[in-house]
mmCIF file of C-alpha atoms and ligand atoms in Angstrom:
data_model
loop_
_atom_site.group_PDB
_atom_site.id
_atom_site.type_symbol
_atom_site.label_atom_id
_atom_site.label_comp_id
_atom_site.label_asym_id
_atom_site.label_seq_id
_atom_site.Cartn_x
_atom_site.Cartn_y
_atom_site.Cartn_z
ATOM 1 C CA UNK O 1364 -18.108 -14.013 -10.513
ATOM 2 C CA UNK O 1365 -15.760 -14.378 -8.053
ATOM 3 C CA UNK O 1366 -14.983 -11.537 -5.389
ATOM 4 C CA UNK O 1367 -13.298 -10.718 -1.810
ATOM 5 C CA UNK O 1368 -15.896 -10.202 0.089
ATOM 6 C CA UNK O 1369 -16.366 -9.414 3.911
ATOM 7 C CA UNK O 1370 -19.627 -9.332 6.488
ATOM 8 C CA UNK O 1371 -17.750 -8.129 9.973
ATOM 9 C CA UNK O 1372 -15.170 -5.543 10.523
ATOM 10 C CA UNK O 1373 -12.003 -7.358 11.588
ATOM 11 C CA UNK O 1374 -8.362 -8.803 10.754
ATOM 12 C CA UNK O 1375 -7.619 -9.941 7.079
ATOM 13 C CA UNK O 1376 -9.051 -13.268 8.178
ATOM 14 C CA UNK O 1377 -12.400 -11.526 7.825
ATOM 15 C CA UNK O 1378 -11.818 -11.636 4.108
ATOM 16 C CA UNK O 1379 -13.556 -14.481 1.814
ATOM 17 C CA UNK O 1380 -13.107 -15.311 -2.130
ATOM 18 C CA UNK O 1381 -16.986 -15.908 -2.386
ATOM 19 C CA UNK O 1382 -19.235 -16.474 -5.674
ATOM 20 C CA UNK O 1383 -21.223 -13.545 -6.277
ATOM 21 C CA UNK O 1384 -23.428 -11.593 -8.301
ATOM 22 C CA UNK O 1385 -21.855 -10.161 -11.466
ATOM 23 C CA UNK O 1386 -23.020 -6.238 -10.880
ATOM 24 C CA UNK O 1387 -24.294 -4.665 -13.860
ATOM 25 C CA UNK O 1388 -23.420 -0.901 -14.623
ATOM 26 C CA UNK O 1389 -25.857 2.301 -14.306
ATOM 27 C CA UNK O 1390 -26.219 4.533 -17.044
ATOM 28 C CA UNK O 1391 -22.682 6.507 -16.255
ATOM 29 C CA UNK O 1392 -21.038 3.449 -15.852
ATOM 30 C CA UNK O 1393 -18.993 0.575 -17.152
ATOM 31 C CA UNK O 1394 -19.036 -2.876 -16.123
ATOM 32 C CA UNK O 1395 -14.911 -3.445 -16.385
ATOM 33 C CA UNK O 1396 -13.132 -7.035 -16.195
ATOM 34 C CA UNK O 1397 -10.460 -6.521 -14.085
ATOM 35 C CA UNK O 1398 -7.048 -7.464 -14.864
ATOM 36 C CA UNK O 1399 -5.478 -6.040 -11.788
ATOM 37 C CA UNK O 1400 -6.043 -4.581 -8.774
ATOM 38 C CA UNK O 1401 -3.957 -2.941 -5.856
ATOM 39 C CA UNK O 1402 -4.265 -2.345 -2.245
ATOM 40 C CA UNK O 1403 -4.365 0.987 -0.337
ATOM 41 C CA UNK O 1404 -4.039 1.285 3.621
ATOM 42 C CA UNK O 1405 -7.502 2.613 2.928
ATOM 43 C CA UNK O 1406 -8.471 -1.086 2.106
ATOM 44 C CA UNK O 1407 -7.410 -2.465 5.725
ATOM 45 C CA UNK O 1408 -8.881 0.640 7.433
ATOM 46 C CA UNK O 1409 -12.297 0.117 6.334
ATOM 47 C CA UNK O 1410 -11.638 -3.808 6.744
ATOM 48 C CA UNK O 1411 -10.882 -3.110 10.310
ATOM 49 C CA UNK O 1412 -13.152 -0.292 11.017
ATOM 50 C CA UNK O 1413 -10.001 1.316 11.818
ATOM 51 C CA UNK O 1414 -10.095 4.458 13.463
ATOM 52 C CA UNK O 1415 -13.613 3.615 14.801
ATOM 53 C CA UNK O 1416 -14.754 6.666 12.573
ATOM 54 C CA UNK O 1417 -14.350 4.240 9.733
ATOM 55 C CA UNK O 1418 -17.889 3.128 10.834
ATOM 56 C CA UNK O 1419 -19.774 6.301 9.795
ATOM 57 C CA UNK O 1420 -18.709 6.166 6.682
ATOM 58 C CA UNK O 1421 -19.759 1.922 6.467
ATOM 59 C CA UNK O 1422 -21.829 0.905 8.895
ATOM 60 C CA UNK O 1423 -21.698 1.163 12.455
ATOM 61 C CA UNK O 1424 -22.240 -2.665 13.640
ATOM 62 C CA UNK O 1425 -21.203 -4.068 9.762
ATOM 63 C CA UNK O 1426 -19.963 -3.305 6.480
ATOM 64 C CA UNK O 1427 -22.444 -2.055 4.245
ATOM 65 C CA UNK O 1428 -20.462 -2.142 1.242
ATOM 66 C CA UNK O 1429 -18.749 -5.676 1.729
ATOM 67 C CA UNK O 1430 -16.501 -5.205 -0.666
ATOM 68 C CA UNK O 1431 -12.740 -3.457 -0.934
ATOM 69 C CA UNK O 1432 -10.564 -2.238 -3.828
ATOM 70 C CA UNK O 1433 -10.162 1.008 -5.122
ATOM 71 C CA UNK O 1434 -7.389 0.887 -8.142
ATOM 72 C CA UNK O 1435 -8.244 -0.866 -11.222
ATOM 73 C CA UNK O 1436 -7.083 -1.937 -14.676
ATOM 74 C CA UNK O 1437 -8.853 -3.953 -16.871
ATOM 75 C CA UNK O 1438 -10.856 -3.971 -20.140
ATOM 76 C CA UNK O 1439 -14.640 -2.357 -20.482
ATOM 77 C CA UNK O 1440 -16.557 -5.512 -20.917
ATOM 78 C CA UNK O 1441 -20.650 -3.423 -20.974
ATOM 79 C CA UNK O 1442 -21.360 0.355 -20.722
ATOM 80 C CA UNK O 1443 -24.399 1.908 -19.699
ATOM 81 C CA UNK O 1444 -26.180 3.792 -21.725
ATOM 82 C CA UNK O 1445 -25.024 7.481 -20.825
ATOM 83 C CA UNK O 1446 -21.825 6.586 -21.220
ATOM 84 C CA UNK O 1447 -19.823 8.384 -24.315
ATOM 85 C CA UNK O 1448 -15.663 7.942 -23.564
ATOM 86 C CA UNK O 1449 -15.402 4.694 -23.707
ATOM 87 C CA UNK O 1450 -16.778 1.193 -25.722
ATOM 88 C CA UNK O 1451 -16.281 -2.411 -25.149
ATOM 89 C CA UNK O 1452 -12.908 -3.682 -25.517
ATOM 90 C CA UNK O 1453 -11.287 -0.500 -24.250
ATOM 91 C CA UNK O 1454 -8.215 -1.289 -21.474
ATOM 92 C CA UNK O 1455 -8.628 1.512 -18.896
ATOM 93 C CA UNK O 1456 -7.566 1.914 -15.392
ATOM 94 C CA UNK O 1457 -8.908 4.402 -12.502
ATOM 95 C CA UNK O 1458 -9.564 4.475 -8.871
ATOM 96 C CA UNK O 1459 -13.310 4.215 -7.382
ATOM 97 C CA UNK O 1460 -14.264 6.839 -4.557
ATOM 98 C CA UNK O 1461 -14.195 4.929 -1.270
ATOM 99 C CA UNK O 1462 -17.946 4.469 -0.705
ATOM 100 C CA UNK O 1463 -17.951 2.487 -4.287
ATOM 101 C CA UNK O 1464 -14.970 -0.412 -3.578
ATOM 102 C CA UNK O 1465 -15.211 -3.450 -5.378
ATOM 103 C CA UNK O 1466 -12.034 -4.002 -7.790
ATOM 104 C CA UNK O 1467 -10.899 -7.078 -5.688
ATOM 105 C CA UNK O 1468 -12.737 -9.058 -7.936
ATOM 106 C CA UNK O 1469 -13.751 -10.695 -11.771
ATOM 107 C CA UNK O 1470 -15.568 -7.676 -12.620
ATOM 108 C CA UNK O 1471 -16.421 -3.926 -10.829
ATOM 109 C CA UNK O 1472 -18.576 -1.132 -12.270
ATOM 110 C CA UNK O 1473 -17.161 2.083 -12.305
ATOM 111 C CA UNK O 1474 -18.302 5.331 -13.179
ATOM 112 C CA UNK O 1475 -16.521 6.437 -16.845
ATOM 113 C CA UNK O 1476 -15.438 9.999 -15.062
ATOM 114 C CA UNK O 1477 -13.288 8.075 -12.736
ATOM 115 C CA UNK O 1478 -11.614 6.485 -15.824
ATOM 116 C CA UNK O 1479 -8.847 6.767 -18.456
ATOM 117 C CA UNK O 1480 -7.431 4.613 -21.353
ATOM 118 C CA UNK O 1481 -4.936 2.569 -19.539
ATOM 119 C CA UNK O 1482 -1.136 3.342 -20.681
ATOM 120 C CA UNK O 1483 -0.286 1.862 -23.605
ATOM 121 C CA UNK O 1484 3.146 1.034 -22.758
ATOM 122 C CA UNK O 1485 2.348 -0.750 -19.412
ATOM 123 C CA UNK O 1486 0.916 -3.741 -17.997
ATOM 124 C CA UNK O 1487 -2.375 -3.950 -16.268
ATOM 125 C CA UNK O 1488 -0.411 -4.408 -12.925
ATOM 126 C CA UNK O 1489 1.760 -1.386 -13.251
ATOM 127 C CA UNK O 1490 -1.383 0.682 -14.195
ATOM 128 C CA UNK O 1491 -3.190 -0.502 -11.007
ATOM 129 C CA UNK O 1492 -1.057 0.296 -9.066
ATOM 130 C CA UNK O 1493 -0.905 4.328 -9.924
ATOM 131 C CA UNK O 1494 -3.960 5.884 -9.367
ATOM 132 C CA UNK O 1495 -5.065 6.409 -5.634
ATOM 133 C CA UNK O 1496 -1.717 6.736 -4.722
ATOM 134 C CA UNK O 1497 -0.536 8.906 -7.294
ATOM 135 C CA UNK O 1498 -3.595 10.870 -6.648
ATOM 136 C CA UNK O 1499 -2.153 11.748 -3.089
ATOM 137 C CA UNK O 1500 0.904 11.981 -4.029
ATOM 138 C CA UNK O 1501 -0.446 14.688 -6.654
ATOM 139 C CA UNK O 1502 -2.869 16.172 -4.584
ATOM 140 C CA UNK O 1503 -1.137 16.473 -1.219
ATOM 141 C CA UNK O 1504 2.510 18.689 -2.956
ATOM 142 C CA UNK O 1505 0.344 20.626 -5.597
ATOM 143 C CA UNK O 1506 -3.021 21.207 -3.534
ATOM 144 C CA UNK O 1507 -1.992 21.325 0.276
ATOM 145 C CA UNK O 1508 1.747 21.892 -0.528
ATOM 146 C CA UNK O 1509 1.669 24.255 -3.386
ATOM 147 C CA UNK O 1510 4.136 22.857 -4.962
ATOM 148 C CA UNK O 1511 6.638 25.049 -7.119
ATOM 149 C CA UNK O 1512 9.819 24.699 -9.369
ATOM 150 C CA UNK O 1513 13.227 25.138 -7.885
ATOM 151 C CA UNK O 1514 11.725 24.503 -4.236
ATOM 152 C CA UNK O 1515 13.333 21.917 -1.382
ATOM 153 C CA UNK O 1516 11.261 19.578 -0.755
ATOM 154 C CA UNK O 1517 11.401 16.382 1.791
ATOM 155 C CA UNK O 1518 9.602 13.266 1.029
ATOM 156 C CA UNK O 1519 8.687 11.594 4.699
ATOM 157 C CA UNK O 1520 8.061 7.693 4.247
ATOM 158 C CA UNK O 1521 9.597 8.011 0.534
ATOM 159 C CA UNK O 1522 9.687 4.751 0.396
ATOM 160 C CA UNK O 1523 6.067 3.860 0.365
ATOM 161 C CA UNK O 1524 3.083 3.429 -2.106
ATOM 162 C CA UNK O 1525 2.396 7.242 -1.819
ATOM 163 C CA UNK O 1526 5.989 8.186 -0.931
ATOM 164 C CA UNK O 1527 7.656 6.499 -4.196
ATOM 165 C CA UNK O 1528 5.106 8.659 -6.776
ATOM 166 C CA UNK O 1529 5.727 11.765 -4.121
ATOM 167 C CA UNK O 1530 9.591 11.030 -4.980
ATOM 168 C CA UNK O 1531 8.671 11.229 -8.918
ATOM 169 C CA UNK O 1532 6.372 13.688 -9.185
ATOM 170 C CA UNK O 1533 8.162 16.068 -6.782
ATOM 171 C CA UNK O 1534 11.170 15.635 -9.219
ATOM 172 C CA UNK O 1535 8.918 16.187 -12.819
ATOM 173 C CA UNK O 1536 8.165 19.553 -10.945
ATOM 174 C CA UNK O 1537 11.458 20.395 -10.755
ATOM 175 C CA UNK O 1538 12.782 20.771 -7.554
ATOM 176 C CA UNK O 1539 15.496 19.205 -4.732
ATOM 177 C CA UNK O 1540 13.823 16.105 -3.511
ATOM 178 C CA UNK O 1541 15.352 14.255 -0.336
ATOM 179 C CA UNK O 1542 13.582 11.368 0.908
ATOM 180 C CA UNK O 1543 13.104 9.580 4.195
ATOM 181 C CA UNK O 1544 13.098 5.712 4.357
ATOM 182 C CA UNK O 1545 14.910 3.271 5.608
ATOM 183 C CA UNK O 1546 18.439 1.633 5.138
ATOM 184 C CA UNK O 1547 17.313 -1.442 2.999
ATOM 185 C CA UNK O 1548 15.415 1.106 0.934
ATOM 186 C CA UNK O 1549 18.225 3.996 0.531
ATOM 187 C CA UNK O 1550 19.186 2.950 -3.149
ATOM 188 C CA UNK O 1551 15.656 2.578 -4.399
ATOM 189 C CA UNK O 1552 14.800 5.737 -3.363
ATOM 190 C CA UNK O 1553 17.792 7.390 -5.003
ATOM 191 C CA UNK O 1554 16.805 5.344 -8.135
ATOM 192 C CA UNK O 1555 13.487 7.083 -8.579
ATOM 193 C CA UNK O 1556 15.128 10.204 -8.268
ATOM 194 C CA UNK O 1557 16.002 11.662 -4.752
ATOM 195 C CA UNK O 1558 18.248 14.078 -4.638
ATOM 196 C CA UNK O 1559 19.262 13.413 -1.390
ATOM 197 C CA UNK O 1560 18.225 10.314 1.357
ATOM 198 C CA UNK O 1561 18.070 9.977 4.665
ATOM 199 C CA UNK O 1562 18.261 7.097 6.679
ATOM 200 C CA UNK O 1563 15.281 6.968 9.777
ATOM 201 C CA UNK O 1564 17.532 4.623 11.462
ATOM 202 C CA UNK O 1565 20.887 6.759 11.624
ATOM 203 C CA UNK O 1566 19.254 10.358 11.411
ATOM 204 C CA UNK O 1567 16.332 12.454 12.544
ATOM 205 C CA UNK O 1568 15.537 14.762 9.345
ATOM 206 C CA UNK O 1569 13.815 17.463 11.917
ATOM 207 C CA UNK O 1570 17.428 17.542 13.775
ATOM 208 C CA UNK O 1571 20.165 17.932 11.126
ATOM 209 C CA UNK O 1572 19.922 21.711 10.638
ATOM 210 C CA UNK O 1573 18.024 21.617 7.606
ATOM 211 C CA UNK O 1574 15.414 23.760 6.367
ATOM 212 C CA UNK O 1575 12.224 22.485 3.531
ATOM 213 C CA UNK O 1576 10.352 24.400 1.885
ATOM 214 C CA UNK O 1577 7.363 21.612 1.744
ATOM 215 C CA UNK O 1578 7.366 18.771 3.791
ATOM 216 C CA UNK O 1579 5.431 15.953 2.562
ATOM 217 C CA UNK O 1580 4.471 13.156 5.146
ATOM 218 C CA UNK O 1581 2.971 9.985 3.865
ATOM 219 C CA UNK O 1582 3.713 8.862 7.418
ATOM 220 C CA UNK O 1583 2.417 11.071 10.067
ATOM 221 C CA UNK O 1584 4.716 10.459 12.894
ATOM 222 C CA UNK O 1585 6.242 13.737 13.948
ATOM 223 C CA UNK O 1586 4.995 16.687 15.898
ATOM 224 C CA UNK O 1587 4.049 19.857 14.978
ATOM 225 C CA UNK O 1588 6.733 21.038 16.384
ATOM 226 C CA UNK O 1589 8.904 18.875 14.514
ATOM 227 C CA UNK O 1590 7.608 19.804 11.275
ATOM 228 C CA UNK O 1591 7.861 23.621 12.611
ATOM 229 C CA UNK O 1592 11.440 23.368 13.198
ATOM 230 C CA UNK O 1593 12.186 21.220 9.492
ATOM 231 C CA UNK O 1594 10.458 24.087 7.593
ATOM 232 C CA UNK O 1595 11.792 26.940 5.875
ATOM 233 C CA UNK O 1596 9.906 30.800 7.014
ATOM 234 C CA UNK O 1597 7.538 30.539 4.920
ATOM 235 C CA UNK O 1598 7.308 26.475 4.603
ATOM 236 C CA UNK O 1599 4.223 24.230 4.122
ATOM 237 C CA UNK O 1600 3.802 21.262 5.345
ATOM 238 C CA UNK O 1601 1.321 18.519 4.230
ATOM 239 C CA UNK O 1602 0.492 15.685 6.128
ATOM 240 C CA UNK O 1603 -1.016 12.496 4.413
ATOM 241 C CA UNK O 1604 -0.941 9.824 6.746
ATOM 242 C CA UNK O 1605 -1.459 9.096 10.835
ATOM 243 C CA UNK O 1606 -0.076 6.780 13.193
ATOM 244 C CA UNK O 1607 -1.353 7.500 16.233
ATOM 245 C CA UNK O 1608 -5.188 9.395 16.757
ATOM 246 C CA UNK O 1609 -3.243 12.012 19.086
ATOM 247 C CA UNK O 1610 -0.442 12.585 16.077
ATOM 248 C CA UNK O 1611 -3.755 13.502 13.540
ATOM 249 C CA UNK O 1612 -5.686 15.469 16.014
ATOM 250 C CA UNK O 1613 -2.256 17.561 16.659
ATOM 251 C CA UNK O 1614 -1.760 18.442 13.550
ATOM 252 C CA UNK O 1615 -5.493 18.920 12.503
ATOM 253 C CA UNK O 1616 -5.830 21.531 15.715
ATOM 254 C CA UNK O 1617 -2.449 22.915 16.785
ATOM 255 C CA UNK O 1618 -1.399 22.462 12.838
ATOM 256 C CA UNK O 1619 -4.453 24.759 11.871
ATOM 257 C CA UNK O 1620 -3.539 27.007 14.793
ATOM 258 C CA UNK O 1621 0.293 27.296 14.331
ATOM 259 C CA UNK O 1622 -1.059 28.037 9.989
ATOM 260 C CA UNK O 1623 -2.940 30.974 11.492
ATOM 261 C CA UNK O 1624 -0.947 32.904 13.779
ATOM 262 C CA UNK O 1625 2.993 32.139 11.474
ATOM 263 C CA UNK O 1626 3.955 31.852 8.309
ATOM 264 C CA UNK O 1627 4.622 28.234 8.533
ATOM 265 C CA UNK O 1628 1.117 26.288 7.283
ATOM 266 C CA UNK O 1629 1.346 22.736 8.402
ATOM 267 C CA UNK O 1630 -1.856 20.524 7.889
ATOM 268 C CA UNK O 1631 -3.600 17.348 7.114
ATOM 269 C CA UNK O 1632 -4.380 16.838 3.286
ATOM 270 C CA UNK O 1633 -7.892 16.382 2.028
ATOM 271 C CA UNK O 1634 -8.539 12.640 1.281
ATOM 272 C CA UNK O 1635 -7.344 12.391 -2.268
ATOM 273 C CA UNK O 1636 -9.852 12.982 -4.640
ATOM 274 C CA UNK O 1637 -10.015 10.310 -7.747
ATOM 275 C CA UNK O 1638 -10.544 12.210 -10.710
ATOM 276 C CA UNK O 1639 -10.201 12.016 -14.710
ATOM 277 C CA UNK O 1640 -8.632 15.790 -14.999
ATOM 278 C CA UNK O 1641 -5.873 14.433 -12.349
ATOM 279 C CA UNK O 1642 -5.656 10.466 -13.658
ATOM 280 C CA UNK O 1643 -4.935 11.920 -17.234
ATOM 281 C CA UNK O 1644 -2.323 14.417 -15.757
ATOM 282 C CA UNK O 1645 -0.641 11.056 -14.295
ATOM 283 C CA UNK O 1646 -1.056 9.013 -17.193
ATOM 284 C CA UNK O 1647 1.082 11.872 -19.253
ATOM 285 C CA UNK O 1648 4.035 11.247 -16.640
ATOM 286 C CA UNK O 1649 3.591 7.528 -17.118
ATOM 287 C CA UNK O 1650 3.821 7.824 -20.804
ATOM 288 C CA UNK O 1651 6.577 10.199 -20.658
ATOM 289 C CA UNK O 1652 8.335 7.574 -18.047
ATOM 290 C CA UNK O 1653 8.540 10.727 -15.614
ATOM 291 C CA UNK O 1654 7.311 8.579 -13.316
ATOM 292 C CA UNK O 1655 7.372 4.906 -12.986
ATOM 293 C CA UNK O 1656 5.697 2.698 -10.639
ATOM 294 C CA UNK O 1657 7.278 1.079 -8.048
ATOM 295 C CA UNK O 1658 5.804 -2.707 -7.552
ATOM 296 C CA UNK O 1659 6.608 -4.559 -4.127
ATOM 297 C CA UNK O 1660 5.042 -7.665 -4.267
ATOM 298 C CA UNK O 1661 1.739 -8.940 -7.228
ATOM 299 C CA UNK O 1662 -0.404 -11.683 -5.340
ATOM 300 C CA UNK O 1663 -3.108 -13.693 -6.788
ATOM 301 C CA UNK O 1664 -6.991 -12.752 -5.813
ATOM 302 C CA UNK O 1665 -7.580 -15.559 -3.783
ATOM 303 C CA UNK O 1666 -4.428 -14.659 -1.775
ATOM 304 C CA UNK O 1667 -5.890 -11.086 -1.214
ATOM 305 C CA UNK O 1668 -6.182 -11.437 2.646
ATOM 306 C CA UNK O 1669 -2.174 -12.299 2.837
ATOM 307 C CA UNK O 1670 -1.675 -8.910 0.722
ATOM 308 C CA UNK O 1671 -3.263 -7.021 3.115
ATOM 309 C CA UNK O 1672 -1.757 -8.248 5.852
ATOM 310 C CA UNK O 1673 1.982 -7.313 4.526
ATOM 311 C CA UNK O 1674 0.701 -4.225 3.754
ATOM 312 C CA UNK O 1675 -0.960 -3.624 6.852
ATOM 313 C CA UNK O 1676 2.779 -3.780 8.944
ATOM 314 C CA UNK O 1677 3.650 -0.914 6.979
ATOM 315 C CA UNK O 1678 7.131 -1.434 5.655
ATOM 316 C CA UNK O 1679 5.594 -1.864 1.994
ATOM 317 C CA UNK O 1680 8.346 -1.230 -0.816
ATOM 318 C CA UNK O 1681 6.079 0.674 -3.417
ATOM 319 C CA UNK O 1682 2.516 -0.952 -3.891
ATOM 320 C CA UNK O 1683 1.065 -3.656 -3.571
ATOM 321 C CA UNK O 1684 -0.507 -5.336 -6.302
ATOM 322 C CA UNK O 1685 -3.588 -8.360 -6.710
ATOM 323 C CA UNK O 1686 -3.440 -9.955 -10.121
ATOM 324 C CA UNK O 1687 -7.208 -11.020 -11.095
ATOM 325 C CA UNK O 1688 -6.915 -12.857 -14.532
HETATM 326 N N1 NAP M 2028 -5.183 11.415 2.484
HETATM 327 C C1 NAP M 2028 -5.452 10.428 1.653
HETATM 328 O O1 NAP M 2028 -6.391 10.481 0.846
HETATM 329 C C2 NAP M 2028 -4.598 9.195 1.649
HETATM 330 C C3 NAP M 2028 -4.611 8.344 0.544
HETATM 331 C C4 NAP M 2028 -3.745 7.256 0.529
HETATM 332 C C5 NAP M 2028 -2.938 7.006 1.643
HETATM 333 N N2 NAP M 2028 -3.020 7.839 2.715
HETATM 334 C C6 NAP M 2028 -2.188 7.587 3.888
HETATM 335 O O2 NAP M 2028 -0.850 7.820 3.533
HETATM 336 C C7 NAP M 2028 -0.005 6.952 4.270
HETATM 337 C C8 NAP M 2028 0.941 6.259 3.320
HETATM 338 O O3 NAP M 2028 0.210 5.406 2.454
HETATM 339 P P1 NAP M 2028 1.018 4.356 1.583
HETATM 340 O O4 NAP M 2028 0.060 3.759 0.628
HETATM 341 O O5 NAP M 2028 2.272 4.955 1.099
HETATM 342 O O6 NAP M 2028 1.377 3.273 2.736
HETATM 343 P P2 NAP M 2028 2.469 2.136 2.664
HETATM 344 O O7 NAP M 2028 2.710 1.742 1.267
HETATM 345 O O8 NAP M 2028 2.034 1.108 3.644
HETATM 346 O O9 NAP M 2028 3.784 2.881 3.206
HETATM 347 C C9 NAP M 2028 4.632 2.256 4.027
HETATM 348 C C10 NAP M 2028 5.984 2.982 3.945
HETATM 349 O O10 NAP M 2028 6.151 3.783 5.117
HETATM 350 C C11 NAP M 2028 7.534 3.747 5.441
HETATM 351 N N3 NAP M 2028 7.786 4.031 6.854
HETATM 352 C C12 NAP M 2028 7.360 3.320 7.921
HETATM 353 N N4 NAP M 2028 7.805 3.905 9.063
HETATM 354 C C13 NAP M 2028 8.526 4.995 8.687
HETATM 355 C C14 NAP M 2028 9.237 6.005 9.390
HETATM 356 N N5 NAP M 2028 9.309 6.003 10.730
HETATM 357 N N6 NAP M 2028 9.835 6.983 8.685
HETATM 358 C C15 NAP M 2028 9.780 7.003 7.328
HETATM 359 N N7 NAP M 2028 9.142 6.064 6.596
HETATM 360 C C16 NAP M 2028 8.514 5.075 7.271
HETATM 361 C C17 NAP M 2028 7.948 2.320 5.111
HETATM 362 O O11 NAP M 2028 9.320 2.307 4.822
HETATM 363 P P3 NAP M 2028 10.333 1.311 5.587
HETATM 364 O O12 NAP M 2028 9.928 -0.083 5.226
HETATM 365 O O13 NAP M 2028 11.621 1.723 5.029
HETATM 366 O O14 NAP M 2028 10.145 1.570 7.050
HETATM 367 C C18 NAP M 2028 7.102 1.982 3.888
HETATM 368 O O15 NAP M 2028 7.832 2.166 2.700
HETATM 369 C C19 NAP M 2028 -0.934 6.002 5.054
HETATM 370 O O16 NAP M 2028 -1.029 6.468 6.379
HETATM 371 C C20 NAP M 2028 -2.255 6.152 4.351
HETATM 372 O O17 NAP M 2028 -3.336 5.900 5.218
HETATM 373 C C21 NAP M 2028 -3.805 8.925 2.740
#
């Protein structure tokens, strides 16, 4: 079959379309054809080795796993023989853990707990592009943020793979979303729902008097102190994304230290945890077009290297989808 694979940590020139062996699934999993695919900034960090702690987790001179993709959709194709949710011929989509990549390829194994029927309304490119995502999105405003009905709730980098199903699901809970993007993205974000938008360009959303009562940042370029001043008393704030090493470390320490001595909690989320419980959860929204994904650009597998590099300058509008056959 054919698959992206790479052998050294580097740019997206690192990546190859290569002939390889077609994997064949253990006893809890399913060997799945994949129809689609989409890319995470988790793809180009481990591509990269990007922060250098990237390593531990894949190999401290090379890749162990050489291969990347988390999000899949495609049809079940073999099962192993534990498995008892699915059969050949079902179309199901998921998200592998990130020490089992492989969906940027003909075919990936994945483990049927990791796995749901795919929507029946959408297309295998739509459905690949939910689920790690929408798993942070999930994860970071009902886990970190605590989430409730009725709160305010600001959106940072609304605009983004993460940010666009933050926009959604903030609004299925129920509560005053404003989002943070850019000009050329104002009206999309408004289309998924915002409440309210603000322009990075023209306005500083820590400076305009306002007061959230969860922040969520699928950026991670403010302070602490920023976030302090944005929050309402009793205000969380959950923080999905880095720019800088110094930004994470300040809100890993001085966030955990500013949670324990106020009543402001401001923290990094856990990495997002894929999970059937949660993917079904999603897949209800989906069905019930509560939320809707937001596709930027669909490139061909071969063309996987250029798809990481758009998505690696960061101004991605929604995801970021491969298209495999
Ligand atoms: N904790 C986890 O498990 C987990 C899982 C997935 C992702 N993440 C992290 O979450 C972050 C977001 O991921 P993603 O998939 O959404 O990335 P993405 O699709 O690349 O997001 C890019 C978005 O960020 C926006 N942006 C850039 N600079 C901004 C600024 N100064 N203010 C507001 N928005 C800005 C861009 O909007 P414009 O084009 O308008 O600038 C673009 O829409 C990444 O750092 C990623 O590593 C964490």
């Amino acid at each position: 079959m054919k698959a992206i694979v790479y052998t050294q940590y580097g740019p997206p020139d690192v990546l190859r379309l290569k002939e390889v062996e077609k994997p064949t699934p253990k006893d809890n999993e399913v060997l799945v054809k994949v129809h689609a695919a989409s890319a995470n900034p988790a793809d180009w960090h481990l591509m990269r080795a990007e922060p250098f702690l990237a390593r531990l987790a894949n190999g401290l001179l090379k890749p162990k796993n050489t291969q990347l993709g988390a999000d899949v959709a495609g049809c079940i194709e073999a099962v192993g023989r534990n498995v008892t949710q699915f059969h050949v011929g079902d179309d199901v989509f998921g998200s592998m853990t990130l020490n089992e990549l492989g969906s940027f390829a003909e075919y990936v194994c994945a483990r049927e707990d990791l796995l749901a029927l795919k929507p029946v309304k959408m297309t295998f490119e739509q459905s690949a592009a939910v689920p790690l995502a929408a798993f942070t999105a999930l994860q970071g405003l009902r886990d970190k943020g605590q989430l409730r009905q009725g709160q305010k709730v600001l959106i940072n980098g609304a605009s983004g793979g993460v940010g666009t199903f933050a926009v959604q699901i903030a609004k299925s809970f129920d509560t005053e979303v404003t989002g943070v993007c850019s000009t050329r993205n104002l009206d999309m974000v408004r289309s998924i729902g915002a409440d309210h938008v603000i322009d990075y360009t023209q306005a500083d959303f820590t400076q305009n008097g306002q007061r959230y009562d969860l922040i969520f940042d699928a950026v991670g370029n403010r302070s602490v102190s920023d976030y302090q001043r944005a929050l309402s008393p009793n205000g969380i704030c959950a923080v999905a994304g880095f720019t800088t090493l110094s930004r994470l470390f300040q809100v890993i320490f001085l966030g955990a230290w500013v949670s324990r001595t106020g009543r402001k909690k401001i923290g990094m989320m856990a990495t997002a945890k894929p999970n059937q419980k949660d993917l079904v959860f999603i897949k209800e929204f989906l069905e019930a077009g509560k939320v809707v994904p937001v596709i930027d650009r669909c490139y061909p597998l071969s063309d996987t290297a250029e798809a990481i590099r758009y998505l690696e300058k960061g101004h991605a509008r929604g995801k970021v989808v491969i298209a495999v056959t």
